[in-house]
């Protein structure tokens, strides 16, 4: 099952490792003060921060999660880009960056302290720190799992060694090292992955071939275990059209979402919450050498972001298309039933069938005997087969294995396995490694800055020497990586990493954008309003999660453990609605409480922090076509065009 | 910051590109052992592309250094 690497693959892996570690060592001599280590001393050109901005976001979320979603949901996954990311990135560049960069805050929580007070900062920095650790842990878990499945490397060893490499270069060169390696990783990911997508596309008969196959799949998705209901049919364009299936409502698209949840929940709340307030990405722009470079950072990042669906979503669609072509000999990856567990699983299946047991109970008993999850439609077909009792174990084994649920997170590696000869294999693997490392380094550098400046210096040990904080920045880098490893073990309990990340973002980010929106654009917003609004907004997230559930999920970690007030057609829909609720609660409460409480900051104190009280920024660019607003409008126009093309 | 990131990027991709291209050329001699997906000697083609990309990065870095002097 495992692939054996040859000397050329190891050489490419080793070269990459040597270069990222080398960059860390080359930068070591520039790391003098705590600000050199934690904020890069604001010295980096825009194209570098721009590519790092996008690369820090290229963790498990992108390569593994987006390919998984591409297979499960088709081209509608691109909404994460063309509805979500791009408009939010343009908004950040044009409207919000002047306040982040101009306020001289060293972090997003510190901006909140300047704009509101310590309470808001404390709340945000604690929740952000927890979130970065989780995001980084999820990413590393996916990586270790992948290396384990593909190469047979030990899960624990893979996890610790990869984290160790990140630790070395971040420890040596701080944020600058993370940003520089992120640029290298950006090119590695794109150049390592593009040939795999190209070969897959060629194999599946080009874009028109993929479209043709996905049309067939839509009429019988249960055949490839894409849905649990054998009778479920979608319109032919369910996987190949971005908007039309959404108009038909949650039951007409595989994502199970409606258009409001998509546009408001994802497009507005989650995306703006992530791109505009998440210090992980904003930190890259804040490290830029001047205001104009800081504002250009998200705009430069938006260009590759716009075409990334080709690199990250298309592979998932190719995988489904290949599965639908019988003579390709490809199947969406599944967990494998261990040979020793077959007898118990087959016995459980036959016993349930003989007793005419309830289908849910049957799946439960077979799953626990086999150690993997099963597709309802396929098990139903097995149980209803009149010949079942007389079938031999050997005849049943392949049918039972075929009924195992798809392991969507394995889509990427199954394509790498299929198409890469030695050489390209090394390159593609290195690209995967690079994406996980950039995600982890991004989270760790954001974590150590927030810890050192917003928690340690602010509350635990103020008025210490700068050497002390520089030391603390390094020490907490080690702690952050250890916590991430802990989170990785925790995350290994889930099946779809993407849904968890969305859940965590939903809890923390959704209400947050309301706080920033009101804080930056309405001078009347008070600290008490912001604090209570944010606190209750986050509480709403948790409560909403505890009281709603998605179809097919068991109450517990997936929600619904207090009550089941509402049932959503999918995890995705539950997440989007959660975000919409939390945002609305935070917005209304912040605005309402602000009107009834007294302002604590004068207009003068809010200069540079609030839109209406800050003098208009004079663009530094001489040519009109370089102005952030103009570039932003062009990007949005191209984005609209993309949505129309794939309508 | 004193490091132009285009140097390491250019250098790394030049080396990897050369390695892949040579490997593709040598491995091609034994087609029975060498898997060529979709009928493409992808190592050779992509290796050459990476070499060009790496060289271009290095050129840009050297040009920028000259201008700064």
XYZ file of C-alpha atoms in Angstrom:
716
model
C 0.000 0.000 0.000
C 2.800 2.398 0.873
C 4.949 4.165 -1.634
C 8.670 3.735 -1.405
C 10.640 6.898 -1.906
C 13.810 6.762 -3.963
C 17.018 8.742 -3.569
C 15.784 11.575 -5.805
C 12.660 12.097 -3.687
C 14.698 12.170 -0.514
C 17.121 14.613 -2.153
C 14.302 17.071 -2.943
C 12.886 16.762 0.580
C 16.325 17.272 2.068
C 17.050 20.287 -0.167
C 13.832 21.959 0.884
C 14.486 21.296 4.566
C 18.032 22.609 4.255
C 16.809 25.812 2.611
C 14.063 26.643 5.132
C 16.353 25.944 8.060
C 19.132 27.853 6.285
C 16.887 30.910 5.923
C 16.291 30.804 9.669
C 20.022 30.743 10.374
C 20.770 33.454 7.800
C 18.315 35.766 9.548
C 19.490 35.002 13.063
C 21.981 37.881 13.150
C 19.217 40.431 12.472
C 17.139 39.309 15.476
C 18.220 41.844 18.076
C 15.136 43.237 19.822
C 11.782 41.714 20.660
C 10.218 43.667 17.812
C 12.701 42.207 15.305
C 11.665 38.754 16.443
C 7.912 39.288 16.853
C 6.980 41.975 14.304
C 9.889 41.913 11.810
C 10.638 45.521 12.742
C 8.267 46.590 9.926
C 10.844 46.235 7.175
C 9.582 43.858 4.483
C 8.634 44.699 0.855
C 5.011 44.292 -0.262
C 5.420 41.397 -2.707
C 7.031 39.330 0.060
C 4.378 40.104 2.680
C 1.687 39.591 0.015
C 2.810 36.070 -0.840
C 3.398 35.266 2.840
C -0.127 36.536 3.580
C -1.579 33.932 1.239
C 0.898 31.224 2.192
C 0.192 31.456 5.928
C -3.391 30.639 5.025
C -2.300 27.663 2.880
C -2.397 25.077 5.634
C -4.464 21.914 5.887
C -7.435 24.157 5.211
C -6.386 24.619 1.612
C -4.802 21.548 0.115
C -6.438 18.728 2.030
C -9.673 20.379 3.133
C -10.492 22.134 -0.132
C -9.819 19.038 -2.235
C -12.061 17.107 0.167
C -14.784 19.735 -0.259
C -14.219 19.797 -4.023
C -15.064 16.095 -4.117
C -17.998 16.355 -1.703
C -19.552 19.575 -2.987
C -18.056 20.338 -6.406
C -17.418 23.795 -7.731
C -19.625 25.486 -5.131
C -16.569 25.131 -2.880
C -15.095 28.023 -4.871
C -17.452 30.304 -2.949
C -14.824 30.212 -0.203
C -12.712 32.181 -2.693
C -14.899 34.210 -4.994
C -17.610 35.131 -2.499
C -15.580 34.795 0.666
C -11.923 35.660 0.439
C -11.515 38.211 -2.358
C -14.096 40.838 -1.274
C -12.877 40.572 2.318
C -9.246 40.993 1.285
C -10.079 44.064 -0.767
C -12.013 45.509 2.180
C -9.058 44.891 4.473
C -6.660 46.643 2.107
C -8.797 49.651 1.284
C -10.623 50.372 4.541
C -9.066 48.577 7.495
C -5.324 48.464 6.900
C -4.878 52.224 7.450
C -6.077 51.769 11.048
C -4.111 48.634 11.830
C -0.886 49.959 10.377
C -1.419 53.633 11.193
C -2.275 53.036 14.846
C 1.196 51.585 15.522
C -0.431 48.647 17.280
C 1.774 45.566 17.235
C -1.122 43.131 17.023
C -4.854 42.999 16.408
C -5.633 42.640 20.147
C -3.464 45.678 20.805
C -5.547 47.668 18.329
C -8.603 46.650 20.363
C -6.933 47.972 23.507
C -6.202 51.332 21.843
C -9.711 51.568 20.428
C -11.613 50.165 23.434
C -9.953 48.959 26.622
C -8.061 46.140 28.283
C -11.113 43.910 28.678
C -11.734 43.661 24.964
C -8.062 43.024 24.336
C -7.882 40.281 26.958
C -10.956 38.541 25.604
C -9.716 38.666 22.031
C -6.144 37.656 22.754
C -7.159 34.642 24.832
C -9.667 33.357 22.275
C -7.237 34.030 19.444
C -4.421 32.181 21.185
C -6.624 29.145 21.681
C -7.725 29.278 18.056
C -4.213 29.446 16.600
C -3.165 26.431 18.632
C -6.130 24.465 17.320
C -5.664 25.545 13.718
C -2.025 24.611 13.857
C -2.762 21.290 15.565
C -5.383 20.346 12.971
C -2.904 21.124 10.240
C -0.136 19.023 11.751
C -2.480 16.140 12.467
C -3.474 16.061 8.806
C 0.165 16.093 7.766
C 1.206 13.272 10.075
C -1.801 11.197 9.020
C -0.902 11.769 5.395
C 2.740 10.792 5.759
C 1.636 7.742 7.697
C -0.775 6.589 4.993
C 1.382 7.424 2.025
C 4.850 6.493 3.181
C 4.198 4.304 6.181
C 6.094 6.703 8.427
C 5.195 6.526 12.068
C 2.435 9.042 12.920
C 4.141 10.266 16.072
C 7.561 10.525 14.468
C 6.215 12.468 11.463
C 4.356 14.861 13.771
C 7.350 15.575 15.995
C 9.956 15.873 13.241
C 7.913 18.279 11.086
C 7.085 20.382 14.129
C 10.755 20.311 15.036
C 11.781 21.798 11.675
C 9.244 24.614 12.060
C 10.507 25.215 15.569
C 14.107 25.569 14.402
C 13.520 28.157 11.719
C 10.976 30.188 13.679
C 13.201 30.162 16.742
C 16.176 31.398 14.731
C 14.626 34.058 12.554
C 11.296 34.885 14.216
C 8.495 36.390 12.160
C 10.871 37.428 9.369
C 11.994 33.843 8.995
C 8.385 32.633 8.949
C 7.460 35.242 6.309
C 10.476 34.545 4.092
C 10.016 30.791 4.234
C 6.327 31.310 3.515
C 7.266 32.920 0.207
C 9.491 29.972 -0.632
C 6.703 27.634 0.466
C 4.221 29.505 -1.700
C 6.236 28.757 -4.825
C 6.893 25.217 -3.648
C 3.177 24.533 -3.202
C 2.164 26.024 -6.542
C 5.008 24.515 -8.567
C 4.863 21.160 -6.807
C 1.174 20.772 -7.202
C 0.423 22.187 -10.639
C 1.853 19.181 -12.551
C -0.294 16.752 -10.531
C -3.438 18.702 -11.362
C -2.367 18.909 -15.002
C -1.808 15.144 -15.262
C -5.087 14.407 -13.481
C -7.006 16.712 -15.761
C -5.403 15.183 -18.847
C -6.203 11.683 -17.600
C -9.849 12.497 -16.899
C -10.384 13.851 -20.406
C -9.826 17.541 -19.769
C -12.265 19.995 -18.203
C -15.071 18.898 -20.514
C -14.441 15.269 -19.560
C -14.578 16.086 -15.855
C -17.788 18.046 -16.349
C -19.358 15.182 -18.290
C -18.538 12.642 -15.568
C -19.731 14.890 -12.751
C -23.027 15.303 -14.567
C -23.425 11.524 -14.503
C -22.431 11.325 -10.844
C -25.081 13.910 -9.911
C -27.834 11.567 -11.083
C -26.629 8.734 -8.849
C -24.289 10.059 -6.156
C -24.875 7.080 -3.833
C -23.038 4.824 -6.305
C -19.733 6.380 -5.233
C -20.788 6.771 -1.576
C -21.164 10.543 -1.963
C -24.545 10.542 -0.194
C -26.225 8.230 2.311
C -29.606 7.983 0.619
C -29.751 5.543 -2.305
C -32.643 7.406 -3.931
C -30.988 10.838 -3.742
C -30.620 12.556 -7.099
C -29.340 16.039 -7.932
C -29.761 18.221 -10.977
C -27.036 17.415 -13.531
C -25.129 20.622 -12.739
C -24.960 20.070 -8.952
C -21.168 19.579 -8.983
C -20.300 21.774 -11.938
C -22.245 24.966 -11.382
C -21.516 27.362 -8.537
C -24.819 29.173 -8.069
C -27.679 27.359 -9.784
C -27.820 24.427 -7.321
C -27.922 26.895 -4.417
C -30.991 28.604 -5.788
C -32.863 25.316 -5.521
C -32.401 25.346 -1.733
C -30.475 23.062 0.636
C -31.842 19.813 -0.802
C -30.760 20.680 -4.356
C -27.029 20.959 -3.663
C -24.603 18.514 -2.069
C -23.419 21.175 0.387
C -26.914 21.350 1.843
C -26.902 25.134 2.197
C -29.273 27.860 1.130
C -28.274 31.039 -0.620
C -28.679 33.277 2.448
C -26.389 31.137 4.590
C -23.873 31.148 1.763
C -23.850 34.862 1.038
C -24.383 36.245 4.538
C -22.924 33.460 6.684
C -19.879 32.579 4.613
C -19.440 35.526 2.261
C -19.940 38.259 4.795
C -19.557 37.053 8.384
C -17.055 34.193 8.237
C -14.865 35.578 5.475
C -14.667 39.152 6.677
C -14.210 37.823 10.197
C -11.301 35.695 9.082
C -9.494 37.894 6.562
C -10.036 41.257 8.243
C -9.564 40.460 11.923
C -7.462 37.307 12.101
C -4.060 38.346 13.337
C -2.475 35.367 11.606
C -2.909 37.004 8.199
C -3.097 40.645 9.295
C 0.292 40.231 11.007
C 1.906 39.673 7.591
C 0.581 42.968 6.295
C 1.600 44.739 9.516
C 5.206 43.602 8.966
C 5.357 45.544 5.682
C 7.855 48.379 5.416
C 5.395 51.258 5.016
C 1.692 52.085 4.854
C 1.503 51.720 1.109
C 3.176 48.297 1.226
C 0.862 47.237 4.051
C -2.203 48.166 2.015
C -0.880 46.469 -1.093
C -0.224 43.202 0.829
C -3.780 41.798 0.755
C -4.250 43.047 -2.822
C -1.152 41.232 -4.044
C -2.328 38.157 -2.129
C -5.749 38.329 -3.789
C -4.344 37.668 -7.260
C -3.083 34.105 -6.605
C -5.994 33.498 -4.234
C -8.412 34.051 -7.086
C -6.958 31.243 -9.217
C -6.252 28.821 -6.372
C -9.485 26.870 -6.924
C -7.748 25.334 -9.950
C -4.999 24.065 -7.701
C -6.994 23.009 -4.645
C -10.661 22.372 -5.570
C -10.246 20.916 -9.037
C -8.278 17.870 -7.752
C -11.303 16.822 -5.683
C -13.571 17.115 -8.716
C -11.068 15.188 -10.845
C -11.081 12.414 -8.226
C -14.873 12.070 -8.399
C -14.781 12.120 -12.209
C -12.101 9.411 -12.326
C -14.150 7.257 -9.940
C -17.045 7.487 -12.364
C -14.969 6.195 -15.300
C -14.840 2.407 -14.765
C -11.731 1.616 -16.841
C -9.565 4.130 -14.983
C -9.325 1.777 -12.025
C -9.588 4.652 -9.563
C -11.851 5.037 -6.568
C -12.334 7.847 -4.062
C -10.147 6.817 -1.130
C -11.727 4.941 1.786
C -10.508 3.682 5.105
C -9.492 0.042 4.767
C -11.077 -2.660 6.895
C -8.318 -4.513 8.699
C -8.159 -8.160 7.578
C -8.538 -9.466 11.133
C -11.778 -7.532 11.653
C -13.635 -8.970 8.646
C -15.037 -12.080 10.407
C -16.591 -10.046 13.231
C -17.934 -7.422 10.817
C -19.445 -10.027 8.496
C -20.957 -11.893 11.448
C -22.485 -8.635 12.733
C -23.894 -7.885 9.293
C -25.430 -11.349 8.835
C -26.871 -11.374 12.332
C -28.498 -7.972 11.898
C -29.933 -9.041 8.553
C -31.300 -12.287 9.996
C -32.984 -10.415 12.844
C -34.293 -7.797 10.446
C -32.721 -5.141 12.694
C -33.218 -1.421 12.262
C -30.828 -0.018 9.624
C -29.230 2.467 12.012
C -28.593 -0.276 14.552
C -27.143 -2.499 11.837
C -24.667 0.161 10.763
C -23.754 0.824 14.367
C -22.964 -2.801 15.123
C -21.110 -3.415 11.823
C -19.122 -0.185 12.231
C -18.017 -1.039 15.734
C -17.004 -4.537 14.618
C -15.102 -3.295 11.542
C -13.627 -0.153 13.094
C -14.677 2.101 10.183
C -17.787 4.068 9.196
C -20.255 2.806 6.603
C -22.401 4.318 3.883
C -26.084 3.836 4.666
C -27.224 3.195 1.106
C -24.608 0.510 0.496
C -25.297 -1.314 3.779
C -29.016 -1.196 3.072
C -28.409 -2.861 -0.290
C -26.310 -5.554 1.396
C -28.871 -6.267 4.107
C -31.702 -6.462 1.575
C -29.788 -8.868 -0.640
C -31.697 -12.198 -0.284
C -28.498 -14.154 -0.993
C -26.654 -12.531 1.920
C -26.919 -15.449 4.366
C -25.458 -17.909 1.857
C -22.620 -15.659 0.598
C -19.112 -16.725 1.542
C -16.825 -14.427 3.483
C -14.553 -14.013 0.468
C -17.463 -12.863 -1.684
C -18.651 -10.468 0.992
C -15.308 -8.833 1.756
C -15.073 -6.635 -1.370
C -18.742 -5.626 -1.042
C -18.284 -4.677 2.580
C -15.149 -2.691 1.772
C -17.038 -0.916 -1.023
C -19.624 0.216 1.552
C -17.057 1.988 3.731
C -17.479 5.791 3.832
C -15.153 7.887 1.670
C -12.099 9.370 3.286
C -12.191 12.735 1.531
C -9.093 14.022 3.244
C -7.191 11.315 1.395
C -8.146 12.618 -2.075
C -4.962 14.608 -2.539
C -2.637 11.815 -1.638
C -4.465 9.306 -3.793
C -3.831 11.549 -6.816
C -0.195 12.058 -5.887
C 0.142 8.289 -5.621
C -1.469 7.741 -8.990
C 0.418 10.273 -11.073
C 3.829 10.874 -9.614
C 6.872 8.946 -10.784
C 9.972 9.245 -8.589
C 11.197 12.817 -8.833
C 7.819 14.483 -9.232
C 6.726 12.443 -6.215
C 9.432 14.069 -4.136
C 8.407 17.500 -5.391
C 4.688 16.994 -4.713
C 5.370 15.580 -1.261
C 7.613 18.499 -0.467
C 4.819 20.816 -1.604
C 2.427 19.142 0.807
C 4.971 19.389 3.580
C 5.556 23.046 2.759
C 1.847 23.835 2.977
C 1.553 22.314 6.423
C 4.692 23.935 7.683
C 3.654 27.365 6.447
C 0.329 26.937 8.219
C 1.985 25.923 11.445
C 4.676 28.626 11.316
C 1.994 31.233 10.615
C -0.012 30.197 13.637
C 2.985 29.919 15.909
C 4.344 33.358 15.008
C 0.935 34.925 15.575
C 0.581 33.022 18.838
C 3.942 34.087 20.247
C 3.339 37.771 19.439
C -0.101 37.800 21.048
C 1.147 35.910 24.071
C 4.217 38.080 24.580
C 2.738 41.537 23.946
C -0.949 41.104 24.716
C -0.954 38.669 27.589
C 2.498 38.465 29.156
C 3.579 42.100 28.878
C 0.069 43.407 29.469
C -0.986 41.356 32.473
C 1.704 39.075 33.819
C 4.987 40.948 33.749
C 4.778 44.590 32.581
C 7.761 46.973 32.608
C 10.438 44.396 31.978
C 13.448 44.945 29.723
C 13.172 44.347 25.999
C 15.676 41.470 26.279
C 13.272 39.820 28.664
C 10.391 40.026 26.160
C 12.632 38.834 23.340
C 13.531 35.858 25.501
C 9.867 35.262 26.290
C 8.998 35.402 22.564
C 11.436 32.574 21.940
C 10.373 30.547 24.958
C 6.718 30.753 24.030
C 7.531 29.651 20.471
C 8.574 26.329 21.976
C 5.457 26.210 24.156
C 3.228 27.097 21.186
C 4.627 24.223 19.155
C 4.168 21.786 22.036
C 0.552 22.938 22.458
C -0.004 22.500 18.712
C 1.227 18.932 18.943
C -1.228 18.350 21.773
C -4.003 19.840 19.626
C -2.938 17.555 16.769
C -3.569 14.481 18.893
C -6.915 15.965 19.875
C -7.813 16.642 16.232
C -7.018 13.082 15.212
C -10.448 12.190 16.618
C -12.318 13.922 13.759
C -12.869 12.839 10.134
C -13.131 16.090 8.218
C -10.610 18.706 9.271
C -12.327 21.421 7.251
C -15.555 21.267 9.242
C -13.699 21.578 12.552
C -11.738 24.604 11.413
C -14.940 26.256 10.242
C -16.464 25.468 13.620
C -13.581 27.025 15.553
C -13.581 30.070 13.265
C -17.317 30.328 13.735
C -16.986 30.456 17.520
C -14.270 33.071 17.608
C -14.340 35.036 14.380
C -18.009 35.461 13.600
C -18.894 37.887 16.396
C -15.502 39.600 16.145
C -16.115 41.258 12.800
C -19.153 43.038 14.250
C -16.917 44.529 16.959
C -14.399 45.795 14.404
C -17.011 47.071 12.008
C -18.692 49.138 14.714
C -15.397 50.072 16.354
C -13.722 51.310 13.199
C -16.647 53.076 11.581
C -18.769 54.364 14.450
C -17.078 56.602 17.024
C -20.005 56.206 19.427
C -19.153 52.526 20.081
C -18.081 52.211 23.716
C -15.686 49.789 25.375
C -18.429 48.270 27.509
C -20.619 47.789 24.447
C -17.807 46.099 22.576
C -16.836 43.871 25.478
C -20.304 42.663 26.404
C -21.267 42.317 22.721
C -18.205 40.237 21.941
C -18.557 38.079 25.042
C -22.206 37.315 24.422
C -21.588 36.911 20.695
C -19.031 34.205 21.392
C -21.358 32.657 23.964
C -24.083 32.654 21.314
C -21.770 30.665 19.044
C -21.226 28.036 21.692
C -24.880 27.932 22.662
C -26.012 27.740 19.047
C -23.652 24.836 18.490
C -24.941 23.108 21.610
C -28.575 23.491 20.593
C -28.559 22.633 16.896
C -27.396 19.662 14.925
C -26.835 18.584 11.351
C -28.696 15.644 9.834
C -26.977 12.330 10.438
C -24.801 13.537 13.304
C -24.927 12.107 16.794
C -25.364 14.738 19.553
C -22.007 15.458 21.161
C -18.906 17.089 19.703
C -20.837 17.785 16.492
C -23.381 19.878 18.415
C -26.858 19.389 19.781
C -25.731 18.195 23.217
C -28.047 20.482 25.199
C -31.061 20.451 22.932
C -31.909 20.095 19.283
C -33.906 23.220 18.549
C -33.055 23.183 14.855
C -31.748 20.556 12.475
C -29.648 21.586 9.505
C -29.200 19.622 6.289
C -25.379 19.614 6.640
C -22.475 20.538 8.923
C -21.627 23.348 6.543
C -25.117 24.871 6.809
C -24.970 24.625 10.607
C -21.626 26.468 10.614
C -22.804 29.248 8.297
C -25.969 29.834 10.301
C -24.016 29.788 13.537
C -21.795 32.531 12.169
C -24.763 34.581 11.015
C -26.421 34.309 14.447
C -23.309 35.145 16.457
C -22.552 38.155 14.266
C -26.073 39.523 14.550
C -26.192 39.101 18.334
C -22.795 40.777 18.742
C -23.725 43.626 16.377
C -27.081 44.394 17.995
C -25.785 44.144 21.565
C -22.666 46.212 20.899
C -24.683 48.953 19.226
C -27.455 48.889 21.844
C -25.176 48.924 24.887
C -22.971 51.607 23.315
C -25.965 53.918 23.075
C -26.774 53.469 26.777
C -23.239 53.697 28.173
C -20.927 56.697 28.323
C -17.923 57.030 26.022
C -14.582 56.650 27.784
C -12.374 57.863 24.922
C -12.432 61.376 23.502
C -12.484 62.179 19.797
C -8.842 63.128 20.053
C -7.864 59.780 21.544
C -9.680 57.975 18.750
C -7.848 59.802 15.979
C -6.166 57.211 13.770
C -8.436 54.479 15.138
C -11.874 55.433 13.849
C -12.741 56.193 10.229
C -14.665 59.435 10.694
C -12.072 60.943 13.072
C -9.017 60.176 10.954
C -7.760 62.538 8.245
C -8.091 60.998 4.764
C -4.992 59.145 3.810
C -3.168 60.642 0.856
C -2.183 57.781 -1.450
C 1.562 57.577 -1.826
C 1.351 56.111 -5.303
C 1.784 58.604 -8.101
C 0.064 56.584 -10.815
C -3.677 56.165 -10.475
C -3.653 52.479 -11.420
C -1.582 51.583 -8.351
C -3.982 53.154 -5.861
C -5.467 50.556 -3.498
C -9.047 51.507 -4.303
C -8.495 51.196 -8.060
C -6.708 47.840 -7.738
C -9.447 46.688 -5.368
C -12.195 47.530 -7.857
C -10.366 45.704 -10.655
C -9.989 42.620 -8.441
C -13.680 42.682 -7.541
C -14.646 42.992 -11.194
C -12.571 39.933 -12.114
C -14.143 38.126 -9.179
C -17.657 38.890 -10.427
C -16.583 37.633 -13.836
C -15.443 34.311 -12.317
C -18.842 33.892 -10.659
C -20.575 34.549 -13.955
C -18.384 32.116 -15.905
C -19.082 29.293 -13.465
C -22.675 30.343 -12.823
C 16.057 42.897 6.319
C 19.388 41.962 4.810
C 18.378 38.867 2.912
C 16.930 38.904 -0.608
C 14.607 35.895 -0.535
C 14.928 35.530 -4.318
C 18.426 34.055 -3.894
C 17.390 30.998 -1.864
C 14.220 30.519 -3.926
C 16.121 30.760 -7.218
C 18.917 28.520 -6.038
C 16.637 25.864 -4.609
C 14.420 25.572 -7.668
C 17.416 25.589 -10.028
C 18.950 22.635 -8.202
C 15.661 20.724 -7.948
C 14.867 21.463 -11.608
C 18.257 20.248 -12.810
C 17.945 17.136 -10.667
C 14.496 16.287 -12.041
C 15.410 16.993 -15.657
C 18.508 14.793 -15.534
C 16.564 12.078 -13.748
C 13.864 12.258 -16.433
C 16.446 11.947 -19.207
C 18.212 8.991 -17.617
C 15.066 7.162 -16.527
C 13.598 7.498 -20.029
C 16.244 5.084 -21.314
C 14.448 2.310 -19.443
C 10.755 2.821 -20.278
C 9.705 -0.492 -18.736
C 10.761 0.677 -15.277
C 9.722 4.320 -15.640
C 6.100 5.271 -15.130
C 5.146 8.061 -17.496
C 1.671 9.235 -16.432
C -0.597 10.309 -19.284
C 2.292 9.607 -21.682
C 4.372 12.546 -20.454
C 7.955 12.473 -19.231
C 6.859 14.859 -16.522
C 10.218 14.927 -14.734
C 11.999 16.211 -17.828
C 9.340 18.770 -18.777
C 8.767 20.090 -15.267
C 12.446 19.943 -14.373
C 13.268 22.252 -17.270
C 10.455 24.579 -16.251
C 11.704 24.750 -12.659
C 15.215 25.417 -13.932
C 13.955 28.365 -15.968
C 11.930 29.659 -13.011
C 14.887 29.350 -10.651
C 17.208 31.068 -13.088
C 14.745 33.911 -13.563
C 14.509 34.437 -9.775
C 18.299 34.520 -9.477
C 18.539 36.993 -12.349
C 16.032 39.311 -10.683
C 17.948 39.166 -7.410
C 21.266 39.924 -9.105
C 19.714 42.783 -11.076
C 18.274 44.298 -7.891
C 21.646 44.060 -6.173
C 23.373 45.880 -9.046
C 20.774 48.643 -9.011
C 21.227 49.183 -5.284
C 24.968 49.709 -5.652
